[in-house]
mmCIF file of C-alpha atoms in Angstrom:
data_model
loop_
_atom_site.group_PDB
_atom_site.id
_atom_site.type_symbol
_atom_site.label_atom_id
_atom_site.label_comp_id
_atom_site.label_asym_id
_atom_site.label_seq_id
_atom_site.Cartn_x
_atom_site.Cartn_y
_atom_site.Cartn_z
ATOM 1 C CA UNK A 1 0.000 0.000 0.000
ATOM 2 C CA UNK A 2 1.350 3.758 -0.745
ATOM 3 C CA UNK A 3 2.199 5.777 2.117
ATOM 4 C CA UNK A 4 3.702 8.797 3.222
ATOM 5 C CA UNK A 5 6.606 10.204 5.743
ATOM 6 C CA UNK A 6 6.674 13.321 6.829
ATOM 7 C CA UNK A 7 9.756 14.848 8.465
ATOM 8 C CA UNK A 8 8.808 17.713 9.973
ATOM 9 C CA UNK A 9 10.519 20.666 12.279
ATOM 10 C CA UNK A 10 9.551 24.124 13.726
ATOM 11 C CA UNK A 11 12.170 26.443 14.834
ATOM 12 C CA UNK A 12 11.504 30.011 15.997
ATOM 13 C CA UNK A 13 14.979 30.965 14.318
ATOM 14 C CA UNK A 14 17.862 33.238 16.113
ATOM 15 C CA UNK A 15 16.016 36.850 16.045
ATOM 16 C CA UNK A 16 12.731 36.067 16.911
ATOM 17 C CA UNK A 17 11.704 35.649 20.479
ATOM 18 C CA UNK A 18 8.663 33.724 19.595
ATOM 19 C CA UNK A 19 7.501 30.917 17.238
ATOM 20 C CA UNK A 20 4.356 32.238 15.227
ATOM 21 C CA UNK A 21 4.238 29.240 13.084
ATOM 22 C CA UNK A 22 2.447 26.058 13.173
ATOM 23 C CA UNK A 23 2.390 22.819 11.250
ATOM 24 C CA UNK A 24 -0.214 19.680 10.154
ATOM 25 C CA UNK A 25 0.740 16.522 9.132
ATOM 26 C CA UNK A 26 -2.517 13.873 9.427
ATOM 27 C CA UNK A 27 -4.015 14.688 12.744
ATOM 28 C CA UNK A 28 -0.715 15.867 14.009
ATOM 29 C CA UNK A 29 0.093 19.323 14.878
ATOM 30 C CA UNK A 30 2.605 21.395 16.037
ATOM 31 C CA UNK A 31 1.523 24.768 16.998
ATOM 32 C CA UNK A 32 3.545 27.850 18.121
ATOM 33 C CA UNK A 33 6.292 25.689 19.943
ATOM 34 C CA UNK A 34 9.830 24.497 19.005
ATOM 35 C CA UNK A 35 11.483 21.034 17.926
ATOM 36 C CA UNK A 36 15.246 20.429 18.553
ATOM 37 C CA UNK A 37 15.462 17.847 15.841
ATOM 38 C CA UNK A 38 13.307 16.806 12.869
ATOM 39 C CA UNK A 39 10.190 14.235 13.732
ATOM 40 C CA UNK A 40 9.634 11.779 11.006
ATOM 41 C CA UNK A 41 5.720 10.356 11.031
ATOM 42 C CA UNK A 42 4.583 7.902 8.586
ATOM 43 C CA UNK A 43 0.437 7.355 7.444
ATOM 44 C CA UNK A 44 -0.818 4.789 5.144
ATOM 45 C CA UNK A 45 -2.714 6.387 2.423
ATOM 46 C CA UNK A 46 -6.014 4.910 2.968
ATOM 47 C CA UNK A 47 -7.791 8.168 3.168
ATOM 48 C CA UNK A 48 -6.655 11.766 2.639
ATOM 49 C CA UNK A 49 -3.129 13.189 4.632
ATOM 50 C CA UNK A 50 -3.012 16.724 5.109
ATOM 51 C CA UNK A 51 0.599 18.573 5.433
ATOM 52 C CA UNK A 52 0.642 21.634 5.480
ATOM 53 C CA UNK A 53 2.421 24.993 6.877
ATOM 54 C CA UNK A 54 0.800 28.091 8.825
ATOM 55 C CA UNK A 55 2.678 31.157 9.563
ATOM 56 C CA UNK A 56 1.109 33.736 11.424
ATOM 57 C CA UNK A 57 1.667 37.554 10.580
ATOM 58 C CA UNK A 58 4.359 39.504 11.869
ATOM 59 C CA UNK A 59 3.296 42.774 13.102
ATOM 60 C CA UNK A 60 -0.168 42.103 14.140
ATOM 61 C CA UNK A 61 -1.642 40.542 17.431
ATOM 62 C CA UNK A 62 -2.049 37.090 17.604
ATOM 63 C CA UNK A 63 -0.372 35.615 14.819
ATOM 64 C CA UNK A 64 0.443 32.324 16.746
ATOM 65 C CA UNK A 65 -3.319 32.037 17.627
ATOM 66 C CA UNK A 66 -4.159 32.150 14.133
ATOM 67 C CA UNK A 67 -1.747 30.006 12.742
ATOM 68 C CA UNK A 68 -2.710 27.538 15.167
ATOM 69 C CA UNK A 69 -6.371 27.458 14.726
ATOM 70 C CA UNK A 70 -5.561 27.105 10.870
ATOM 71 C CA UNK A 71 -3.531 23.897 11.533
ATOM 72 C CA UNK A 72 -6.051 22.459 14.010
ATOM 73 C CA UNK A 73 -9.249 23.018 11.871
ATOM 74 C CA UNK A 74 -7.154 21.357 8.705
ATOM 75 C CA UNK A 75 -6.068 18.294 10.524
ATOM 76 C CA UNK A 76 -9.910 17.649 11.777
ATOM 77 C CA UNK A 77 -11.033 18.064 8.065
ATOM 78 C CA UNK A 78 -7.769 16.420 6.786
ATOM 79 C CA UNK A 79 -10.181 12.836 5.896
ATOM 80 C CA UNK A 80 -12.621 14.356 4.253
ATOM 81 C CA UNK A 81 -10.661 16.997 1.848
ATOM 82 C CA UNK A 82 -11.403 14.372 -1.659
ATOM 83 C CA UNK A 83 -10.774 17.301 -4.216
ATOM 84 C CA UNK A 84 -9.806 20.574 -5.264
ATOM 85 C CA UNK A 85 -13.728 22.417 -4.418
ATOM 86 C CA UNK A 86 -13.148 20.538 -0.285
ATOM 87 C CA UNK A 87 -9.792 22.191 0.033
ATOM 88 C CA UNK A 88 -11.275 25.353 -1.134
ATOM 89 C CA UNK A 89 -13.761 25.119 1.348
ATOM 90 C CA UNK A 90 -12.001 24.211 4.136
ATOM 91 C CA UNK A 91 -9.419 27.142 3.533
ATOM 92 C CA UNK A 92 -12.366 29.666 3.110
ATOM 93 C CA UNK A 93 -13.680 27.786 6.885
ATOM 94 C CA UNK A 94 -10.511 28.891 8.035
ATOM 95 C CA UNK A 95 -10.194 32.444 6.677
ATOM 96 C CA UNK A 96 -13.798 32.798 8.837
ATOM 97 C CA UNK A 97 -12.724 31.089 11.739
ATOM 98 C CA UNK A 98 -9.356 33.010 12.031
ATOM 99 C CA UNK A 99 -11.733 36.686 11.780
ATOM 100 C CA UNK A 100 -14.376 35.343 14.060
ATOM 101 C CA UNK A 101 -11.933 34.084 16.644
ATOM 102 C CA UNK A 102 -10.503 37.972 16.609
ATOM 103 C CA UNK A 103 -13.830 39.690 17.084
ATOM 104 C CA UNK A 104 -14.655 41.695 20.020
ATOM 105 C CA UNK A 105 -11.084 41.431 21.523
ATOM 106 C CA UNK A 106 -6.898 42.345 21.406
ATOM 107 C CA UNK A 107 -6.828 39.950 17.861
ATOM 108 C CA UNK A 108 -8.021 42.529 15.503
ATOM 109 C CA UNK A 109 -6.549 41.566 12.201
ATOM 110 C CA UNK A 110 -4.483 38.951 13.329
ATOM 111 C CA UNK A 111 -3.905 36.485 10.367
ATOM 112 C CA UNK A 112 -1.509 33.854 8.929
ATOM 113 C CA UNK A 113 -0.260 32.402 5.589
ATOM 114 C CA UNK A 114 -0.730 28.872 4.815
ATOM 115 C CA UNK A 115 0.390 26.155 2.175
ATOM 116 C CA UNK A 116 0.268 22.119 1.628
ATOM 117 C CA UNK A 117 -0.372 19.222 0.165
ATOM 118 C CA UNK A 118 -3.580 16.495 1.098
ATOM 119 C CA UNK A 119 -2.332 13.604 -0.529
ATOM 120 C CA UNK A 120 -4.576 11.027 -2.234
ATOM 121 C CA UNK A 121 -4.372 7.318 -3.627
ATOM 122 C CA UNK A 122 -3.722 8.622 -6.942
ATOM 123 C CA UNK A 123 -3.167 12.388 -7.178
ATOM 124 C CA UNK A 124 -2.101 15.459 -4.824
ATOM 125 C CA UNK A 125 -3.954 18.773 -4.020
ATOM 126 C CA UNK A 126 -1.258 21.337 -3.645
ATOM 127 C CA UNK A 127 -2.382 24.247 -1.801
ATOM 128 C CA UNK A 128 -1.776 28.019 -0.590
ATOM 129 C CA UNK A 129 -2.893 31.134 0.431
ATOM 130 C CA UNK A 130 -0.192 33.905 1.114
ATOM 131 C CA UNK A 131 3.661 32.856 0.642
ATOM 132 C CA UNK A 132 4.347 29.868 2.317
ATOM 133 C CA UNK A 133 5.685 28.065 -0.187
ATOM 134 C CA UNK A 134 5.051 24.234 -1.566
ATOM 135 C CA UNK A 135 8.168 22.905 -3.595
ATOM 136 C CA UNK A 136 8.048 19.872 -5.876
ATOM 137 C CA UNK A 137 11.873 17.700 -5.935
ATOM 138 C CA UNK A 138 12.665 15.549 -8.520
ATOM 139 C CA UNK A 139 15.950 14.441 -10.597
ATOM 140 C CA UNK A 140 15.083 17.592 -12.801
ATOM 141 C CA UNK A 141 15.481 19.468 -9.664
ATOM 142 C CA UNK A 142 13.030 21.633 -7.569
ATOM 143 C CA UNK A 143 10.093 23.714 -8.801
ATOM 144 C CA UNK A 144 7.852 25.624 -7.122
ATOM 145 C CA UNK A 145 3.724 24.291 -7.364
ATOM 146 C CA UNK A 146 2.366 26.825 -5.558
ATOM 147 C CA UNK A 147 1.656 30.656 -5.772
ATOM 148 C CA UNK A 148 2.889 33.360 -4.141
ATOM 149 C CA UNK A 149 0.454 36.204 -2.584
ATOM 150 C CA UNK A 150 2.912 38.934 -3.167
ATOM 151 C CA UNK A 151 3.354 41.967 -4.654
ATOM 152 C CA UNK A 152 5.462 42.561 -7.481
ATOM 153 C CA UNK A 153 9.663 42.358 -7.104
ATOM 154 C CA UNK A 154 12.061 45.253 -7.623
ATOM 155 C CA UNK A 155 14.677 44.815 -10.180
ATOM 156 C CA UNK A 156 17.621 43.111 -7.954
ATOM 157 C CA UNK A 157 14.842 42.616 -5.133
ATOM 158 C CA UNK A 158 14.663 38.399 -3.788
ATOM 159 C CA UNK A 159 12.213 38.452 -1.265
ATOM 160 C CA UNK A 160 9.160 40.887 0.042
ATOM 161 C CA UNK A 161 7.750 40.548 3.573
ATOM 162 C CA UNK A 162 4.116 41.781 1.842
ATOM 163 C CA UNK A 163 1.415 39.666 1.243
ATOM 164 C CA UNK A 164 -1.456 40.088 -1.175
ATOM 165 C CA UNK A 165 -3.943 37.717 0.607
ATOM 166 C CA UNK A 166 -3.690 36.032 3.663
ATOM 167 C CA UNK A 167 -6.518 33.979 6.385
ATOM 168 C CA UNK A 168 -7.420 36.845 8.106
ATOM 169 C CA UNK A 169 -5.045 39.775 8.639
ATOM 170 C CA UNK A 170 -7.631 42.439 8.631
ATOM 171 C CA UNK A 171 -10.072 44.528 10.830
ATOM 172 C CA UNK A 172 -13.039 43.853 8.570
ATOM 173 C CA UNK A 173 -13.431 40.551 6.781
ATOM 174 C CA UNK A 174 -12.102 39.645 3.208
ATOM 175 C CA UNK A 175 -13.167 36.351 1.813
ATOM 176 C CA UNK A 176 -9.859 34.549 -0.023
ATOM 177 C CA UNK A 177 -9.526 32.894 -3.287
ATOM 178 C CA UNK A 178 -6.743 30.221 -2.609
ATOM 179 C CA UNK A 179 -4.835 28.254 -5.056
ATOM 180 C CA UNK A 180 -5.252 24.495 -5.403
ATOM 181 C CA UNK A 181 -4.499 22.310 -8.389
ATOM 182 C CA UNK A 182 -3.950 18.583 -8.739
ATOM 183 C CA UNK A 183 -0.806 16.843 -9.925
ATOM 184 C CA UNK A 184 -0.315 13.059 -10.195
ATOM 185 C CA UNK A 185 0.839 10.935 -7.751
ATOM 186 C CA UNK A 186 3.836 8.496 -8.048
ATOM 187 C CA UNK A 187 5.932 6.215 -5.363
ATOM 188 C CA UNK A 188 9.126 8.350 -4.754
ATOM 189 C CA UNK A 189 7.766 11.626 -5.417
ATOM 190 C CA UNK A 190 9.196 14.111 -3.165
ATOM 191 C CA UNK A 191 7.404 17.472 -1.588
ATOM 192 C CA UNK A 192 8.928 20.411 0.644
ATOM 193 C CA UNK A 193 6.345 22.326 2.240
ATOM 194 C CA UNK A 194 7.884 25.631 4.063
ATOM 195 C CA UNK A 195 7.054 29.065 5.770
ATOM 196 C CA UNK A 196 9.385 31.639 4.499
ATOM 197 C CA UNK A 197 11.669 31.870 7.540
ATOM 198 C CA UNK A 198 13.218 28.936 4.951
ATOM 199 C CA UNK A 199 13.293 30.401 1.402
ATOM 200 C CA UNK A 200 13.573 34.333 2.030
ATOM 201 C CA UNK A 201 17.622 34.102 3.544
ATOM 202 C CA UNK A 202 18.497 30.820 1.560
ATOM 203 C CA UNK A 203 18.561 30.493 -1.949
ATOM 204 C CA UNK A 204 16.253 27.956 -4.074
ATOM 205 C CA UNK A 205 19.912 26.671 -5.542
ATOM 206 C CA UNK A 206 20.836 26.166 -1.871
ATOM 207 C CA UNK A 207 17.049 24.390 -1.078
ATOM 208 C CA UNK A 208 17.689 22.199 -4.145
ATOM 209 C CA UNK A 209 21.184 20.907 -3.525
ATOM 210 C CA UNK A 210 20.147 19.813 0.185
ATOM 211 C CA UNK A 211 16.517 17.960 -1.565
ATOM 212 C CA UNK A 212 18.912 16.658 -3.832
ATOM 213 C CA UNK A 213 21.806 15.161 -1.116
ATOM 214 C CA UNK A 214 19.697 14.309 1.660
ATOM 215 C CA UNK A 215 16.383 12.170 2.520
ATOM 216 C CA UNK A 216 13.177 12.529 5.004
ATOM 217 C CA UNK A 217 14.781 13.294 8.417
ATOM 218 C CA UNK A 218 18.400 14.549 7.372
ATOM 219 C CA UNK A 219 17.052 16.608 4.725
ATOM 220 C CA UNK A 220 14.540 18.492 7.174
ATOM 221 C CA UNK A 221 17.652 18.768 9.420
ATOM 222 C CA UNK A 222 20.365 20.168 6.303
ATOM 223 C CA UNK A 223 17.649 22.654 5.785
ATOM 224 C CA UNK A 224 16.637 24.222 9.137
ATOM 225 C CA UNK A 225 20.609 24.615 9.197
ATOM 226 C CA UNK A 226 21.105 26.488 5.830
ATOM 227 C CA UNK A 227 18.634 28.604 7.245
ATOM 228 C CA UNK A 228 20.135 29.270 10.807
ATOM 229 C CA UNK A 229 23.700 29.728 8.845
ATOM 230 C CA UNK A 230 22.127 32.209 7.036
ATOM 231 C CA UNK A 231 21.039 34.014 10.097
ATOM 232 C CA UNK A 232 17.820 32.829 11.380
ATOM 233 C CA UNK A 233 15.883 35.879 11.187
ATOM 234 C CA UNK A 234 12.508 34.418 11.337
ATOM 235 C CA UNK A 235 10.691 31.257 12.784
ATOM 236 C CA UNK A 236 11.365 28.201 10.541
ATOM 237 C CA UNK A 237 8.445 25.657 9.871
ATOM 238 C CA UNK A 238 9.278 23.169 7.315
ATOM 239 C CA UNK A 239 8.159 19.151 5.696
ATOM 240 C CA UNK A 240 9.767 16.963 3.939
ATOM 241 C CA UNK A 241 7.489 14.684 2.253
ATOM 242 C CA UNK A 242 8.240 11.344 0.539
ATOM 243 C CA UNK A 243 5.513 8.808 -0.919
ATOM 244 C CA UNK A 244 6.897 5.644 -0.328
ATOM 245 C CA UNK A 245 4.916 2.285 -1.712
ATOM 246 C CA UNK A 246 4.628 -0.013 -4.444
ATOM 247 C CA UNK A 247 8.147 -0.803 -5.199
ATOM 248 C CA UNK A 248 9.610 2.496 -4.292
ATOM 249 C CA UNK A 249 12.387 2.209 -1.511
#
C-alpha cells in the first residue's frame, strides 16, 4: 500500500523571540512551539493526509493564535478533503474562523499564511494562500507548485515581507480565493512544504542541492541549518514529504 513520511521541524529561528508558526501533518500538529530535531511520522494512504504549513503575521496581534487554529481546523477536516472544491472550502472555513476568533477582543486583524499538500491514492492537491511556499523535488530538480500572494519584485529585489492575501489579517473581513491544483501521484515523489523563515535568507539553488543530497529526516535537518547559517531571522516551519509504496524504496 502507498504511504507517506513526513519529516517535519519548527524552529523560531535566532532573532525572533517567539515561534508564530504552526504545522499539520494527518491529525498531528505542532503549533507555536519548538522542535530540537526533525520528527519523522509515517500514514498509510487509505484516506486523505493533510501537510501543510501556517505562519502567522508579523506585526499584528495574535499571529500564533491564528496560525494555530488554521492547523487544528485542517487536521480535523484532513479525511474528508477528496478534491480541489473541499480544500477550497475548508481554507475559506478557516479564513472565517481566524476573523471570528478575533472579534470583540486584542486579535483585531491577526492572520496567517498557509500552504500544503492532502495527498490522495492517486493524485495530490497542492495548496496556498499567502507565501508559504510548496516545492516539488525531482531528478530535474526543484520547482515551485504553488503561488505566491505577493506583490510585485524590484529589479535586484529576492524576497518581500508583503502579502497580497492572507486567512485573516484584517479589521473587517475579506473572503480569499486560494490556489489548489492537482498533480499526479507516483511512489518516490518528493514534496517540501515551508514558511518563508526557509526560502527568504536561503537560496532555491541552496534548497535544491540539500533535496537533492539528503532524505526525510536529514534533509529536514540540512535545511533548518542552511537557514540558521544564514542568520535565522525568522521562525522556521518546514516538511519533507516522501511517498513511499509499491516498489519504491
Amino acid at each position: 500500500m502507498p504511504y507517506v513520511a513526513v519529516s517535519a521541524l519548527s524552529h523560531p529561528g535566532l532573532v525572533r523571540e517567539h515561534n508564530e508558526d504552526s504545522l499539520v501533518a494527518g491529525p498531528w500538529t505542532l503549533c507555536a512551539t519548538v522542535t530540537e530535531s526533525p520528527q519523522t511520522l509515517v500514514f498509510p494512504l487509505r484516506s486523505p493526509v493533510v501537510v501543510a504549513v501556517a505562519d502567522g503575521l508579523g506585526g499584528h496581534p495574535g499571529g500564533e493564535v491564528a496560525s494555530a487554529l488554521v492547523a487544528r481546523l485542517l487536521a480535523r477536516a484532513g479525511p474528508v478533503l477528496g478534491d480541489e472544491e473541499a480544500v477550497r472550502e475548508a481554507l475559506s472555513d478557516c479564513n472565517r474562523a481566524v476573523y471570528q476568533a478575533a472579534e470583540g477582543g486584542d486579535l483585531t486583524a491577526m492572520g496567517t499564511t498557509v500552504a500544503g499538500l492532502v495527498l490522495l491514492h492517486d493524485s495530490v492537491l497542492v495548496f496556498n494562500v499567502g507565501d508559504s511556499r510548496v516545492f516539488a523535488a525531482s531528478s530535474d530538480g526543484l520547482r515551485q507548485v504553488s503561488v505566491d500572494d505577493s506583490p510585485p519584485l524590484e529589479p535586484g529585489q529576492r524576497t518581500t515581507s508583503l502579502v497580497t492575501q492572507c486567512l485573516g489579517g484584517s479589521a473587517a473581513h475579506r473572503d480569499v480565493r486560494p490556489h489548489v491544483t492537482t498533480v499526479p501521484l507516483r511512489p518516490g515523489d518528493r514534496y517540501l512544504v515551508c514558511t518563508d523563515g526557509l526560502t527568504d535568507p536561503v537560496t532555491e539553488d541552496v534548497l535544491e542541492a540539500v533535496m537533492r543530497e539528503n532524505d526525510d529526516g536529514r534533509a529536514a535537518f540540512e535545511l533548518w541549518h542552511a537557514a540558521i547559517q544564514a542568520g535565522g531571522p525568522d521562525n522556521i516551519t518546514l516538511a519533507v514529504v516522501r511517498v513511499g509504496g509499491d516498489g519504491s524504496p
